[in-house]
mmCIF file with all atom_site columns, N, CA and C in Angstrom:
data_model
loop_
_atom_site.group_PDB
_atom_site.id
_atom_site.type_symbol
_atom_site.label_atom_id
_atom_site.label_alt_id
_atom_site.label_comp_id
_atom_site.label_asym_id
_atom_site.label_entity_id
_atom_site.label_seq_id
_atom_site.pdbx_PDB_ins_code
_atom_site.Cartn_x
_atom_site.Cartn_y
_atom_site.Cartn_z
_atom_site.occupancy
_atom_site.B_iso_or_equiv
_atom_site.pdbx_formal_charge
_atom_site.auth_seq_id
_atom_site.auth_comp_id
_atom_site.auth_asym_id
_atom_site.auth_atom_id
_atom_site.pdbx_PDB_model_num
ATOM 1   N N  . UNK A 1 1  ? 50.197 20.718 -86.442 1.00 47.00 ? 1  UNK A N  1
ATOM 2   C CA . UNK A 1 1  ? 51.172 20.312 -85.451 1.00 47.00 ? 1  UNK A CA 1
ATOM 3   C C  . UNK A 1 1  ? 51.658 18.896 -85.785 1.00 47.00 ? 1  UNK A C  1
ATOM 4   N N  . UNK A 1 2  ? 52.954 18.714 -85.853 1.00 53.00 ? 2  UNK A N  1
ATOM 5   C CA . UNK A 1 2  ? 53.488 17.399 -86.200 1.00 53.00 ? 2  UNK A CA 1
ATOM 6   C C  . UNK A 1 2  ? 53.626 16.520 -84.967 1.00 53.00 ? 2  UNK A C  1
ATOM 7   N N  . UNK A 1 3  ? 53.518 15.216 -85.212 1.00 61.00 ? 3  UNK A N  1
ATOM 8   C CA . UNK A 1 3  ? 53.674 14.255 -84.121 1.00 61.00 ? 3  UNK A CA 1
ATOM 9   C C  . UNK A 1 3  ? 55.155 13.989 -83.900 1.00 61.00 ? 3  UNK A C  1
ATOM 10  N N  . UNK A 1 4  ? 55.500 13.753 -82.642 1.00 64.00 ? 4  UNK A N  1
ATOM 11  C CA . UNK A 1 4  ? 56.885 13.402 -82.344 1.00 64.00 ? 4  UNK A CA 1
ATOM 12  C C  . UNK A 1 4  ? 57.189 12.010 -82.848 1.00 64.00 ? 4  UNK A C  1
ATOM 13  N N  . UNK A 1 5  ? 58.361 11.844 -83.356 1.00 68.00 ? 5  UNK A N  1
ATOM 14  C CA . UNK A 1 5  ? 58.800 10.529 -83.802 1.00 68.00 ? 5  UNK A CA 1
ATOM 15  C C  . UNK A 1 5  ? 59.303 9.746  -82.602 1.00 68.00 ? 5  UNK A C  1
ATOM 16  N N  . UNK A 1 6  ? 58.882 8.513  -82.450 1.00 74.00 ? 6  UNK A N  1
ATOM 17  C CA . UNK A 1 6  ? 59.305 7.689  -81.326 1.00 74.00 ? 6  UNK A CA 1
ATOM 18  C C  . UNK A 1 6  ? 60.779 7.323  -81.402 1.00 74.00 ? 6  UNK A C  1
ATOM 19  N N  . UNK A 1 7  ? 61.395 7.230  -80.273 1.00 80.00 ? 7  UNK A N  1
ATOM 20  C CA . UNK A 1 7  ? 62.800 6.878  -80.202 1.00 80.00 ? 7  UNK A CA 1
ATOM 21  C C  . UNK A 1 7  ? 62.960 5.358  -80.208 1.00 80.00 ? 7  UNK A C  1
ATOM 22  N N  . UNK A 1 8  ? 62.088 4.672  -79.483 1.00 85.00 ? 8  UNK A N  1
ATOM 23  C CA . UNK A 1 8  ? 62.152 3.216  -79.408 1.00 85.00 ? 8  UNK A CA 1
ATOM 24  C C  . UNK A 1 8  ? 61.292 2.584  -80.492 1.00 85.00 ? 8  UNK A C  1
ATOM 25  N N  . UNK A 1 9  ? 61.767 1.500  -81.043 1.00 91.00 ? 9  UNK A N  1
ATOM 26  C CA . UNK A 1 9  ? 60.970 0.781  -82.025 1.00 91.00 ? 9  UNK A CA 1
ATOM 27  C C  . UNK A 1 9  ? 59.815 0.077  -81.315 1.00 91.00 ? 9  UNK A C  1
ATOM 28  N N  . UNK A 1 10 ? 58.797 -0.247 -82.080 1.00 92.00 ? 10 UNK A N  1
ATOM 29  C CA . UNK A 1 10 ? 57.649 -0.952 -81.511 1.00 92.00 ? 10 UNK A CA 1
ATOM 30  C C  . UNK A 1 10 ? 58.081 -2.309 -80.962 1.00 92.00 ? 10 UNK A C  1
ATOM 31  N N  . UNK A 1 11 ? 58.987 -2.977 -81.675 1.00 94.00 ? 11 UNK A N  1
ATOM 32  C CA . UNK A 1 11 ? 59.471 -4.278 -81.215 1.00 94.00 ? 11 UNK A CA 1
ATOM 33  C C  . UNK A 1 11 ? 60.164 -4.147 -79.863 1.00 94.00 ? 11 UNK A C  1
ATOM 34  N N  . UNK A 1 12 ? 60.969 -3.131 -79.711 1.00 94.00 ? 12 UNK A N  1
ATOM 35  C CA . UNK A 1 12 ? 61.683 -2.888 -78.459 1.00 94.00 ? 12 UNK A CA 1
ATOM 36  C C  . UNK A 1 12 ? 60.690 -2.625 -77.320 1.00 94.00 ? 12 UNK A C  1
ATOM 37  N N  . UNK A 1 13 ? 59.709 -1.798 -77.589 1.00 95.00 ? 13 UNK A N  1
ATOM 38  C CA . UNK A 1 13 ? 58.708 -1.488 -76.562 1.00 95.00 ? 13 UNK A CA 1
ATOM 39  C C  . UNK A 1 13 ? 57.936 -2.735 -76.159 1.00 95.00 ? 13 UNK A C  1
ATOM 40  N N  . UNK A 1 14 ? 57.577 -3.565 -77.140 1.00 96.00 ? 14 UNK A N  1
ATOM 41  C CA . UNK A 1 14 ? 56.838 -4.783 -76.840 1.00 96.00 ? 14 UNK A CA 1
ATOM 42  C C  . UNK A 1 14 ? 57.683 -5.744 -76.013 1.00 96.00 ? 14 UNK A C  1
ATOM 43  N N  . UNK A 1 15 ? 58.963 -5.875 -76.345 1.00 96.00 ? 15 UNK A N  1
ATOM 44  C CA . UNK A 1 15 ? 59.848 -6.742 -75.575 1.00 96.00 ? 15 UNK A CA 1
ATOM 45  C C  . UNK A 1 15 ? 59.992 -6.261 -74.135 1.00 96.00 ? 15 UNK A C  1
ATOM 46  N N  . UNK A 1 16 ? 60.110 -4.958 -73.949 1.00 97.00 ? 16 UNK A N  1
ATOM 47  C CA . UNK A 1 16 ? 60.209 -4.411 -72.594 1.00 97.00 ? 16 UNK A CA 1
ATOM 48  C C  . UNK A 1 16 ? 58.912 -4.622 -71.817 1.00 97.00 ? 16 UNK A C  1
ATOM 49  N N  . UNK A 1 17 ? 57.788 -4.440 -72.483 1.00 97.00 ? 17 UNK A N  1
ATOM 50  C CA . UNK A 1 17 ? 56.497 -4.658 -71.822 1.00 97.00 ? 17 UNK A CA 1
ATOM 51  C C  . UNK A 1 17 ? 56.350 -6.113 -71.393 1.00 97.00 ? 17 UNK A C  1
ATOM 52  N N  . UNK A 1 18 ? 56.821 -7.033 -72.216 1.00 97.00 ? 18 UNK A N  1
ATOM 53  C CA . UNK A 1 18 ? 56.784 -8.451 -71.852 1.00 97.00 ? 18 UNK A CA 1
ATOM 54  C C  . UNK A 1 18 ? 57.693 -8.720 -70.670 1.00 97.00 ? 18 UNK A C  1
ATOM 55  N N  . UNK A 1 19 ? 58.901 -8.153 -70.705 1.00 97.00 ? 19 UNK A N  1
ATOM 56  C CA . UNK A 1 19 ? 59.861 -8.344 -69.621 1.00 97.00 ? 19 UNK A CA 1
ATOM 57  C C  . UNK A 1 19 ? 59.323 -7.791 -68.299 1.00 97.00 ? 19 UNK A C  1
ATOM 58  N N  . UNK A 1 20 ? 58.634 -6.657 -68.381 1.00 97.00 ? 20 UNK A N  1
ATOM 59  C CA . UNK A 1 20 ? 58.123 -6.003 -67.171 1.00 97.00 ? 20 UNK A CA 1
ATOM 60  C C  . UNK A 1 20 ? 56.708 -6.455 -66.814 1.00 97.00 ? 20 UNK A C  1
ATOM 61  N N  . UNK A 1 21 ? 56.184 -7.401 -67.574 1.00 97.00 ? 21 UNK A N  1
ATOM 62  C CA . UNK A 1 21 ? 54.930 -8.091 -67.270 1.00 97.00 ? 21 UNK A CA 1
ATOM 63  C C  . UNK A 1 21 ? 53.677 -7.209 -67.341 1.00 97.00 ? 21 UNK A C  1
ATOM 64  N N  . UNK A 1 22 ? 53.613 -6.330 -68.336 1.00 96.00 ? 22 UNK A N  1
ATOM 65  C CA . UNK A 1 22 ? 52.359 -5.619 -68.573 1.00 96.00 ? 22 UNK A CA 1
ATOM 66  C C  . UNK A 1 22 ? 51.959 -5.627 -70.049 1.00 96.00 ? 22 UNK A C  1
ATOM 67  N N  . UNK A 1 23 ? 52.553 -6.553 -70.806 1.00 97.00 ? 23 UNK A N  1
ATOM 68  C CA . UNK A 1 23 ? 52.227 -6.662 -72.219 1.00 97.00 ? 23 UNK A CA 1
ATOM 69  C C  . UNK A 1 23 ? 50.770 -7.055 -72.448 1.00 97.00 ? 23 UNK A C  1
ATOM 70  N N  . UNK A 1 24 ? 50.190 -7.823 -71.521 1.00 97.00 ? 24 UNK A N  1
ATOM 71  C CA . UNK A 1 24 ? 48.789 -8.219 -71.675 1.00 97.00 ? 24 UNK A CA 1
ATOM 72  C C  . UNK A 1 24 ? 47.865 -7.009 -71.716 1.00 97.00 ? 24 UNK A C  1
ATOM 73  N N  . UNK A 1 25 ? 48.192 -5.977 -70.949 1.00 97.00 ? 25 UNK A N  1
ATOM 74  C CA . UNK A 1 25 ? 47.401 -4.737 -70.959 1.00 97.00 ? 25 UNK A CA 1
ATOM 75  C C  . UNK A 1 25 ? 47.564 -4.042 -72.308 1.00 97.00 ? 25 UNK A C  1
ATOM 76  N N  . UNK A 1 26 ? 48.795 -3.975 -72.795 1.00 97.00 ? 26 UNK A N  1
ATOM 77  C CA . UNK A 1 26 ? 49.072 -3.338 -74.088 1.00 97.00 ? 26 UNK A CA 1
ATOM 78  C C  . UNK A 1 26 ? 48.334 -4.076 -75.201 1.00 97.00 ? 26 UNK A C  1
ATOM 79  N N  . UNK A 1 27 ? 48.411 -5.397 -75.153 1.00 97.00 ? 27 UNK A N  1
ATOM 80  C CA . UNK A 1 27 ? 47.804 -6.214 -76.196 1.00 97.00 ? 27 UNK A CA 1
ATOM 81  C C  . UNK A 1 27 ? 46.281 -6.058 -76.232 1.00 97.00 ? 27 UNK A C  1
ATOM 82  N N  . UNK A 1 28 ? 45.664 -5.985 -75.068 1.00 97.00 ? 28 UNK A N  1
ATOM 83  C CA . UNK A 1 28 ? 44.203 -5.924 -75.044 1.00 97.00 ? 28 UNK A CA 1
ATOM 84  C C  . UNK A 1 28 ? 43.638 -4.504 -75.088 1.00 97.00 ? 28 UNK A C  1
ATOM 85  N N  . UNK A 1 29 ? 44.375 -3.517 -74.569 1.00 97.00 ? 29 UNK A N  1
ATOM 86  C CA . UNK A 1 29 ? 43.816 -2.162 -74.470 1.00 97.00 ? 29 UNK A CA 1
ATOM 87  C C  . UNK A 1 29 ? 44.664 -1.069 -75.129 1.00 97.00 ? 29 UNK A C  1
ATOM 88  N N  . UNK A 1 30 ? 45.856 -1.416 -75.593 1.00 96.00 ? 30 UNK A N  1
ATOM 89  C CA . UNK A 1 30 ? 46.711 -0.428 -76.245 1.00 96.00 ? 30 UNK A CA 1
ATOM 90  C C  . UNK A 1 30 ? 47.666 0.264  -75.275 1.00 96.00 ? 30 UNK A C  1
ATOM 91  N N  . UNK A 1 31 ? 48.596 1.007  -75.846 1.00 95.00 ? 31 UNK A N  1
ATOM 92  C CA . UNK A 1 31 ? 49.621 1.680  -75.043 1.00 95.00 ? 31 UNK A CA 1
ATOM 93  C C  . UNK A 1 31 ? 49.055 2.747  -74.120 1.00 95.00 ? 31 UNK A C  1
ATOM 94  N N  . UNK A 1 32 ? 47.936 3.334  -74.492 1.00 95.00 ? 32 UNK A N  1
ATOM 95  C CA . UNK A 1 32 ? 47.338 4.376  -73.660 1.00 95.00 ? 32 UNK A CA 1
ATOM 96  C C  . UNK A 1 32 ? 46.771 3.868  -72.356 1.00 95.00 ? 32 UNK A C  1
ATOM 97  N N  . UNK A 1 33 ? 46.646 2.559  -72.217 1.00 97.00 ? 33 UNK A N  1
ATOM 98  C CA . UNK A 1 33 ? 46.043 1.980  -71.018 1.00 97.00 ? 33 UNK A CA 1
ATOM 99  C C  . UNK A 1 33 ? 47.057 1.620  -69.932 1.00 97.00 ? 33 UNK A C  1
ATOM 100 N N  . UNK A 1 34 ? 48.356 1.725  -70.243 1.00 97.00 ? 34 UNK A N  1
ATOM 101 C CA . UNK A 1 34 ? 49.336 1.350  -69.218 1.00 97.00 ? 34 UNK A CA 1
ATOM 102 C C  . UNK A 1 34 ? 49.439 2.454  -68.170 1.00 97.00 ? 34 UNK A C  1
ATOM 103 N N  . UNK A 1 35 ? 49.838 2.055  -66.968 1.00 97.00 ? 35 UNK A N  1
ATOM 104 C CA . UNK A 1 35 ? 50.015 3.027  -65.890 1.00 97.00 ? 35 UNK A CA 1
ATOM 105 C C  . UNK A 1 35 ? 51.286 3.838  -66.125 1.00 97.00 ? 35 UNK A C  1
ATOM 106 N N  . UNK A 1 36 ? 51.313 5.040  -65.611 1.00 97.00 ? 36 UNK A N  1
ATOM 107 C CA . UNK A 1 36 ? 52.491 5.882  -65.786 1.00 97.00 ? 36 UNK A CA 1
ATOM 108 C C  . UNK A 1 36 ? 53.710 5.250  -65.121 1.00 97.00 ? 36 UNK A C  1
ATOM 109 N N  . UNK A 1 37 ? 53.499 4.534  -64.026 1.00 97.00 ? 37 UNK A N  1
ATOM 110 C CA . UNK A 1 37 ? 54.597 3.845  -63.357 1.00 97.00 ? 37 UNK A CA 1
ATOM 111 C C  . UNK A 1 37 ? 55.208 2.796  -64.288 1.00 97.00 ? 37 UNK A C  1
ATOM 112 N N  . UNK A 1 38 ? 54.362 2.063  -65.018 1.00 97.00 ? 38 UNK A N  1
ATOM 113 C CA . UNK A 1 38 ? 54.856 1.067  -65.968 1.00 97.00 ? 38 UNK A CA 1
ATOM 114 C C  . UNK A 1 38 ? 55.638 1.728  -67.095 1.00 97.00 ? 38 UNK A C  1
ATOM 115 N N  . UNK A 1 39 ? 55.150 2.845  -67.586 1.00 96.00 ? 39 UNK A N  1
ATOM 116 C CA . UNK A 1 39 ? 55.854 3.576  -68.640 1.00 96.00 ? 39 UNK A CA 1
ATOM 117 C C  . UNK A 1 39 ? 57.220 4.058  -68.130 1.00 96.00 ? 39 UNK A C  1
ATOM 118 N N  . UNK A 1 40 ? 57.246 4.552  -66.916 1.00 97.00 ? 40 UNK A N  1
ATOM 119 C CA . UNK A 1 40 ? 58.512 4.995  -66.318 1.00 97.00 ? 40 UNK A CA 1
ATOM 120 C C  . UNK A 1 40 ? 59.488 3.853  -66.141 1.00 97.00 ? 40 UNK A C  1
ATOM 121 N N  . UNK A 1 41 ? 58.970 2.702  -65.689 1.00 97.00 ? 41 UNK A N  1
ATOM 122 C CA . UNK A 1 41 ? 59.832 1.525  -65.536 1.00 97.00 ? 41 UNK A CA 1
ATOM 123 C C  . UNK A 1 41 ? 60.363 1.046  -66.877 1.00 97.00 ? 41 UNK A C  1
ATOM 124 N N  . UNK A 1 42 ? 59.555 1.179  -67.910 1.00 96.00 ? 42 UNK A N  1
ATOM 125 C CA . UNK A 1 42 ? 59.975 0.781  -69.247 1.00 96.00 ? 42 UNK A CA 1
ATOM 126 C C  . UNK A 1 42 ? 61.126 1.678  -69.721 1.00 96.00 ? 42 UNK A C  1
ATOM 127 N N  . UNK A 1 43 ? 61.009 2.965  -69.517 1.00 95.00 ? 43 UNK A N  1
ATOM 128 C CA . UNK A 1 43 ? 62.068 3.899  -69.907 1.00 95.00 ? 43 UNK A CA 1
ATOM 129 C C  . UNK A 1 43 ? 63.332 3.636  -69.090 1.00 95.00 ? 43 UNK A C  1
ATOM 130 N N  . UNK A 1 44 ? 63.159 3.411  -67.794 1.00 97.00 ? 44 UNK A N  1
ATOM 131 C CA . UNK A 1 44 ? 64.303 3.140  -66.925 1.00 97.00 ? 44 UNK A CA 1
ATOM 132 C C  . UNK A 1 44 ? 65.054 1.891  -67.387 1.00 97.00 ? 44 UNK A C  1
ATOM 133 N N  . UNK A 1 45 ? 64.313 0.852  -67.734 1.00 97.00 ? 45 UNK A N  1
ATOM 134 C CA . UNK A 1 45 ? 64.936 -0.387 -68.195 1.00 97.00 ? 45 UNK A CA 1
ATOM 135 C C  . UNK A 1 45 ? 65.633 -0.178 -69.538 1.00 97.00 ? 45 UNK A C  1
ATOM 136 N N  . UNK A 1 46 ? 65.021 0.603  -70.419 1.00 96.00 ? 46 UNK A N  1
ATOM 137 C CA . UNK A 1 46 ? 65.636 0.898  -71.717 1.00 96.00 ? 46 UNK A CA 1
ATOM 138 C C  . UNK A 1 46 ? 66.961 1.632  -71.536 1.00 96.00 ? 46 UNK A C  1
ATOM 139 N N  . UNK A 1 47 ? 67.022 2.541  -70.593 1.00 96.00 ? 47 UNK A N  1
ATOM 140 C CA . UNK A 1 47 ? 68.258 3.274  -70.300 1.00 96.00 ? 47 UNK A CA 1
ATOM 141 C C  . UNK A 1 47 ? 69.311 2.315  -69.756 1.00 96.00 ? 47 UNK A C  1
ATOM 142 N N  . UNK A 1 48 ? 68.901 1.405  -68.861 1.00 96.00 ? 48 UNK A N  1
ATOM 143 C CA . UNK A 1 48 ? 69.830 0.416  -68.327 1.00 96.00 ? 48 UNK A CA 1
ATOM 144 C C  . UNK A 1 48 ? 70.425 -0.440 -69.444 1.00 96.00 ? 48 UNK A C  1
ATOM 145 N N  . UNK A 1 49 ? 69.580 -0.891 -70.357 1.00 95.00 ? 49 UNK A N  1
ATOM 146 C CA . UNK A 1 49 ? 70.044 -1.711 -71.478 1.00 95.00 ? 49 UNK A CA 1
ATOM 147 C C  . UNK A 1 49 ? 71.013 -0.924 -72.345 1.00 95.00 ? 49 UNK A C  1
ATOM 148 N N  . UNK A 1 50 ? 70.700 0.338  -72.611 1.00 94.00 ? 50 UNK A N  1
ATOM 149 C CA . UNK A 1 50 ? 71.577 1.173  -73.434 1.00 94.00 ? 50 UNK A CA 1
ATOM 150 C C  . UNK A 1 50 ? 72.938 1.372  -72.757 1.00 94.00 ? 50 UNK A C  1
ATOM 151 N N  . UNK A 1 51 ? 72.938 1.581  -71.447 1.00 96.00 ? 51 UNK A N  1
ATOM 152 C CA . UNK A 1 51 ? 74.200 1.734  -70.718 1.00 96.00 ? 51 UNK A CA 1
ATOM 153 C C  . UNK A 1 51 ? 75.019 0.459  -70.782 1.00 96.00 ? 51 UNK A C  1
ATOM 154 N N  . UNK A 1 52 ? 74.357 -0.688 -70.631 1.00 96.00 ? 52 UNK A N  1
ATOM 155 C CA . UNK A 1 52 ? 75.057 -1.977 -70.704 1.00 96.00 ? 52 UNK A CA 1
ATOM 156 C C  . UNK A 1 52 ? 75.695 -2.164 -72.073 1.00 96.00 ? 52 UNK A C  1
ATOM 157 N N  . UNK A 1 53 ? 74.971 -1.788 -73.125 1.00 93.00 ? 53 UNK A N  1
ATOM 158 C CA . UNK A 1 53 ? 75.490 -1.941 -74.489 1.00 93.00 ? 53 UNK A CA 1
ATOM 159 C C  . UNK A 1 53 ? 76.660 -0.988 -74.741 1.00 93.00 ? 53 UNK A C  1
ATOM 160 N N  . UNK A 1 54 ? 76.581 0.206  -74.192 1.00 95.00 ? 54 UNK A N  1
ATOM 161 C CA . UNK A 1 54 ? 77.692 1.147  -74.353 1.00 95.00 ? 54 UNK A CA 1
ATOM 162 C C  . UNK A 1 54 ? 78.935 0.673  -73.609 1.00 95.00 ? 54 UNK A C  1
ATOM 163 N N  . UNK A 1 55 ? 78.736 0.078  -72.444 1.00 95.00 ? 55 UNK A N  1
ATOM 164 C CA . UNK A 1 55 ? 79.865 -0.402 -71.651 1.00 95.00 ? 55 UNK A CA 1
ATOM 165 C C  . UNK A 1 55 ? 80.571 -1.561 -72.367 1.00 95.00 ? 55 UNK A C  1
ATOM 166 N N  . UNK A 1 56 ? 79.829 -2.360 -73.118 1.00 91.00 ? 56 UNK A N  1
ATOM 167 C CA . UNK A 1 56 ? 80.403 -3.490 -73.846 1.00 91.00 ? 56 UNK A CA 1
ATOM 168 C C  . UNK A 1 56 ? 81.231 -3.052 -75.046 1.00 91.00 ? 56 UNK A C  1
ATOM 169 N N  . UNK A 1 57 ? 80.875 -1.908 -75.610 1.00 87.00 ? 57 UNK A N  1
ATOM 170 C CA . UNK A 1 57 ? 81.581 -1.478 -76.831 1.00 87.00 ? 57 UNK A CA 1
ATOM 171 C C  . UNK A 1 57 ? 82.755 -0.563 -76.544 1.00 87.00 ? 57 UNK A C  1
#
């Protein structure tokens, strides 16, 4: 079974985690330790950023 390829780069995910204030959890315990609410907020923010970038172009 193949692994899914991530859509967001690691740098992007780290920046979002810092912005949403849970990067300390990621740094000390890894991505598997974040709450599902934090993951959802990260995706929501990524979508907002993508919409903003599309509106500019």
